[in-house]
Coordinates of C-alpha atoms in Angstrom, one line a residue:
M1 CA 9.1 -54.8 36.9
C2 CA 11.5 -51.9 35.8
V3 CA 10.8 -50.2 32.7
L4 CA 14.0 -48.3 31.6
G5 CA 12.0 -46.9 28.2
T6 CA 10.4 -47.9 25.3
V7 CA 11.6 -48.9 21.7
V8 CA 9.7 -48.3 18.9
N9 CA 9.2 -51.0 16.0
R10 CA 8.3 -50.9 12.2
C11 CA 9.8 -47.0 12.2
E12 CA 12.5 -45.1 10.4
E13 CA 12.2 -42.3 12.9
V14 CA 10.2 -41.7 16.4
P15 CA 6.6 -41.1 15.7
T16 CA 5.5 -37.5 16.7
E17 CA 2.7 -38.9 19.3
V18 CA 5.9 -40.8 21.2
E19 CA 7.8 -37.9 21.0
S20 CA 4.9 -36.1 23.3
W21 CA 5.2 -38.5 26.2
V22 CA 6.4 -37.8 29.3
D23 CA 9.4 -38.9 30.9
V24 CA 9.4 -41.7 28.6
P25 CA 12.9 -42.0 27.3
V26 CA 13.2 -43.7 24.1
L27 CA 15.8 -46.3 23.8
G28 CA 15.8 -47.0 20.0
V29 CA 13.7 -47.5 16.6
V30 CA 13.8 -50.5 14.8
P31 CA 13.1 -50.4 10.6
E32 CA 10.1 -52.5 9.2
V33 CA 11.9 -55.0 7.2
E34 CA 10.8 -58.7 6.0
S35 CA 13.5 -60.7 7.9
P36 CA 14.2 -58.7 11.1
L37 CA 16.4 -61.1 12.6
T38 CA 18.7 -61.3 9.9
D39 CA 18.8 -57.8 8.3
E40 CA 21.7 -55.4 8.6
D41 CA 19.8 -52.7 9.7
T42 CA 17.8 -54.1 12.5
T43 CA 20.7 -55.8 13.8
A44 CA 22.5 -52.6 14.0
A45 CA 19.6 -51.2 15.3
Y46 CA 19.3 -53.5 18.3
E47 CA 22.8 -53.2 18.7
E48 CA 22.8 -49.7 19.2
I49 CA 19.6 -50.0 21.6
V50 CA 21.8 -52.6 23.6
E51 CA 24.7 -49.6 23.6
T52 CA 22.0 -47.2 25.2
L53 CA 20.5 -49.7 28.1
Q54 CA 24.4 -50.4 28.9
L55 CA 24.9 -46.3 29.5
R56 CA 21.5 -46.5 31.6
N57 CA 22.9 -49.0 33.9
A58 CA 20.7 -52.0 32.5
T59 CA 22.9 -54.3 33.5
D60 CA 21.5 -54.6 37.1
R61 CA 18.2 -54.0 36.0
T62 CA 17.7 -50.8 37.8
P63 CA 16.6 -47.5 36.3
P64 CA 18.0 -44.3 36.9
A65 CA 17.9 -44.0 40.6
Y66 CA 15.8 -40.9 41.9
D67 CA 18.1 -39.5 44.5
D68 CA 17.2 -38.0 47.7
E69 CA 20.5 -36.3 48.2
L70 CA 20.2 -34.0 45.3
L71 CA 18.9 -30.9 45.0
P72 CA 15.5 -29.7 43.1
T73 CA 15.9 -26.9 40.7
G74 CA 12.3 -25.9 41.0
I75 CA 11.6 -26.9 37.4
D76 CA 9.5 -30.4 38.2
T77 CA 10.2 -32.1 34.6
L78 CA 13.6 -31.3 34.4
D79 CA 14.3 -32.4 38.1
R80 CA 12.8 -35.8 37.3
R81 CA 15.1 -36.1 34.3
L82 CA 17.9 -35.1 36.3
G83 CA 16.8 -38.0 38.8
G84 CA 15.8 -35.6 41.6
G85 CA 17.6 -32.3 40.7
L86 CA 21.3 -31.2 40.7
A87 CA 24.2 -32.4 42.9
P88 CA 24.9 -30.5 46.2
G89 CA 27.9 -28.2 45.3
S90 CA 26.7 -27.8 41.9
V91 CA 27.2 -24.4 39.7
V92 CA 25.0 -24.0 36.6
A93 CA 24.6 -21.3 34.0
L94 CA 21.4 -20.1 32.7
T95 CA 21.6 -18.6 28.9
A96 CA 19.0 -16.8 27.3
E97 CA 18.3 -14.1 24.9
P98 CA 17.1 -10.7 27.1
A99 CA 13.1 -11.5 25.5
S100 CA 12.8 -14.6 27.0
Q101 CA 11.1 -16.1 30.3
S102 CA 14.5 -16.9 31.8
E103 CA 13.7 -15.0 34.8
Q104 CA 10.7 -17.2 35.4
L105 CA 13.0 -20.1 35.6
L106 CA 15.0 -18.1 38.5
Y107 CA 12.1 -17.1 40.5
E108 CA 10.9 -20.9 40.5
A109 CA 14.6 -21.7 41.8
T110 CA 14.0 -19.6 44.9
A111 CA 11.0 -22.6 45.6
P112 CA 12.7 -25.4 47.1
R113 CA 14.9 -24.1 49.8
G114 CA 16.3 -21.0 51.3
T115 CA 17.7 -18.8 48.9
L116 CA 20.4 -15.7 48.4
Y117 CA 19.3 -13.5 45.5
L118 CA 22.0 -11.2 44.1
T119 CA 21.0 -8.5 41.8
T120 CA 23.4 -6.9 40.0
E121 CA 21.1 -4.5 37.5
R122 CA 17.8 -4.1 38.8
S123 CA 17.2 -3.0 42.1
A124 CA 16.2 -5.3 45.1
A125 CA 12.7 -3.8 45.5
N126 CA 12.3 -4.4 41.6
V127 CA 12.9 -7.9 41.9
R128 CA 11.0 -8.4 44.8
R129 CA 8.0 -6.9 42.8
A130 CA 8.6 -9.0 40.1
I131 CA 8.8 -12.4 42.2
E132 CA 5.6 -11.6 44.1
T133 CA 3.8 -10.8 41.1
T134 CA 5.0 -13.7 39.0
S135 CA 2.6 -16.5 38.3
V136 CA 5.3 -19.3 39.3
E137 CA 5.7 -21.1 42.9
T138 CA 8.5 -18.8 44.6
G139 CA 9.9 -18.8 47.9
N140 CA 10.9 -15.9 49.9
P141 CA 14.5 -15.4 48.9
T142 CA 16.7 -12.9 50.6
I143 CA 18.0 -9.9 48.0
R144 CA 21.0 -8.0 47.8
H145 CA 22.1 -5.3 45.1
V146 CA 25.8 -5.4 44.5
E147 CA 27.1 -3.0 42.0
G148 CA 30.0 -0.9 41.2
T149 CA 33.6 -1.4 40.5
T150 CA 34.3 -3.7 43.7
V151 CA 31.2 -5.6 42.8
L152 CA 33.3 -9.1 42.8
E153 CA 34.2 -8.2 46.4
E154 CA 31.1 -7.3 47.5
A155 CA 29.6 -10.6 45.9
S156 CA 32.5 -12.9 47.1
E157 CA 31.7 -11.4 50.6
I158 CA 28.1 -12.0 50.7
I159 CA 28.5 -15.6 49.4
G160 CA 30.8 -16.1 52.0
K161 CA 28.3 -15.9 54.9
L162 CA 25.6 -18.3 52.7
P163 CA 24.3 -20.9 55.0
D164 CA 24.3 -24.6 54.5
G165 CA 21.9 -26.0 51.6
A166 CA 21.3 -22.8 50.3
T167 CA 20.6 -21.7 46.6
L168 CA 22.2 -19.0 45.4
V169 CA 20.8 -16.8 42.3
V170 CA 23.2 -14.3 40.2
D171 CA 21.1 -12.5 38.2
L172 CA 23.0 -10.9 35.9
T173 CA 26.4 -12.5 35.6
D174 CA 27.1 -10.4 32.8
V175 CA 28.0 -7.7 35.0
L176 CA 30.7 -9.9 36.8
E177 CA 31.7 -11.2 33.5
R178 CA 33.1 -7.7 32.4
H179 CA 35.7 -7.7 34.8
D180 CA 39.3 -8.7 34.6
R181 CA 39.4 -12.2 33.4
R182 CA 42.2 -12.9 36.1
A183 CA 39.7 -12.1 39.2
Y184 CA 36.7 -13.0 37.7
V185 CA 38.3 -16.7 37.3
S186 CA 39.5 -16.8 40.7
F187 CA 35.5 -15.7 41.7
L188 CA 34.4 -18.7 39.7
N189 CA 36.8 -20.9 41.7
D190 CA 35.7 -19.4 45.1
L191 CA 32.1 -19.8 44.1
K192 CA 32.5 -23.5 43.2
D193 CA 34.6 -24.0 46.5
R194 CA 31.9 -22.4 48.8
M195 CA 28.9 -24.4 47.2
V196 CA 30.7 -27.3 47.8
E197 CA 31.5 -26.5 51.4
T198 CA 27.9 -25.5 51.5
D199 CA 26.3 -28.3 49.6
G200 CA 24.6 -25.6 48.1
V201 CA 23.6 -24.8 44.4
A202 CA 24.1 -21.6 42.4
V203 CA 22.5 -20.4 39.3
L204 CA 24.4 -18.0 37.5
H205 CA 21.9 -15.8 34.7
C206 CA 23.7 -15.1 31.7
L207 CA 22.0 -13.1 28.7
D208 CA 23.0 -14.0 25.1
G209 CA 23.0 -11.6 22.4
P210 CA 24.8 -8.3 21.4
G211 CA 27.8 -7.3 23.9
R212 CA 28.0 -10.8 25.1
P213 CA 31.0 -10.5 27.6
E214 CA 34.1 -11.8 26.7
N215 CA 34.7 -13.8 30.0
R216 CA 31.8 -16.0 29.1
T217 CA 33.8 -18.6 28.0
A218 CA 35.1 -18.4 31.6
T219 CA 31.8 -18.9 33.1
I220 CA 30.9 -21.8 30.6
H221 CA 33.9 -23.7 31.1
A222 CA 33.9 -23.3 35.0
V223 CA 30.0 -24.3 35.4
D224 CA 29.1 -27.8 36.2
A225 CA 26.0 -27.7 33.8
V226 CA 24.4 -25.4 31.1
F227 CA 20.7 -24.8 31.0
D228 CA 20.2 -23.0 27.8
L229 CA 16.5 -21.2 27.0
R230 CA 15.3 -20.7 23.5
T231 CA 12.1 -18.7 22.4
T232 CA 10.6 -19.3 18.9
E233 CA 7.6 -18.0 17.2
S234 CA 5.6 -20.9 16.4
G235 CA 3.4 -19.4 13.6
V236 CA 0.0 -20.0 15.2
E237 CA -1.5 -17.3 15.9
T238 CA 1.6 -15.7 16.9
A239 CA 2.2 -18.3 19.9
V240 CA 5.7 -18.0 21.3
D241 CA 7.4 -21.5 22.0
H242 CA 10.1 -22.0 25.0
Y243 CA 12.6 -24.6 24.9
L244 CA 15.1 -25.7 27.4
S245 CA 18.3 -27.6 26.7
V246 CA 21.1 -28.8 28.6
P247 CA 24.2 -28.5 25.9
K248 CA 26.6 -29.0 29.1
F249 CA 25.8 -31.5 32.2
R250 CA 29.1 -33.0 33.2
P251 CA 27.3 -35.7 35.8
E252 CA 26.0 -37.4 32.2
S253 CA 27.2 -36.6 29.0
T254 CA 23.9 -38.7 27.4
F255 CA 21.4 -35.8 28.4
T256 CA 19.6 -35.6 25.2
E257 CA 15.9 -33.9 25.9
T258 CA 14.8 -30.5 25.4
I259 CA 12.1 -29.4 27.6
E260 CA 9.2 -27.6 26.1
L261 CA 7.8 -24.9 28.6
E262 CA 4.5 -23.4 28.5
F263 CA 3.9 -20.1 30.4
D264 CA 0.4 -19.9 30.4
G265 CA 0.1 -16.4 32.6
V266 CA -2.0 -17.4 35.1
A267 CA -0.5 -20.6 36.7
A268 CA 2.1 -22.0 37.0
M269 CA 3.8 -23.5 34.0
T270 CA 3.1 -26.7 32.6
L271 CA 6.4 -28.9 30.9
E272 CA 6.4 -31.3 28.5
T273 CA 9.6 -33.4 27.4
K274 CA 10.8 -34.2 24.0
Q275 CA 13.6 -36.5 22.7
D276 CA 15.7 -34.9 20.4
V277 CA 15.7 -36.7 17.1
D278 CA 18.3 -35.8 14.5

């Protein structure tokens, strides 16, 4: 038996307890009425559910496939939602505020496979120390520091030596974005070509906030996906909540989940998936 998701009956919206279910997509909600078989609202609700099932390939009664050929990102719950990870050749932008835990996600990205970590601001030694002392699972990446007026050329030369199936992390991309737009766009195109050629995955770390580079639009336009990390104060004993959303994902336009991340400071982070509700 294949389970494609759940339908919530006698509700106007998804209940809180259902939102907390991990990896259980909500196909739709059906309102409570006296005559559900003839009521216009329930009919419309069921029609929307049918459309959702069609988008999820329900016609052949198979759930979204977990593709062994996809490359894991290192974020377990996100990988499960993506059916295994990202397609080889993908280029992703990770956007976040400076005062966030986005670096932890970069460190986790080094765990699944060999990784080249290009750092444009912090020294290679500082990045190495941060990776060695973090609480999340990591790999043993090759770390290179690039800087100066020739940073695009240096980065391109190093990326040109990437082995097959590797992960590339660029931290921060902001430094590259501040160069001439034509040169930077050329770099992005060459980067995509190289990822496709090597069946690798690239993660571009982009900071939001004051001083955002003008060429950020070129980055967002070029990448295959955008992972956006947001940090908010919950108001409960000064706790801080972290949410990862995917505003852009070329392979699947119906991606709607927001993933809540918990960094406990001791063990690897735990994650929950919530269905977005308007």
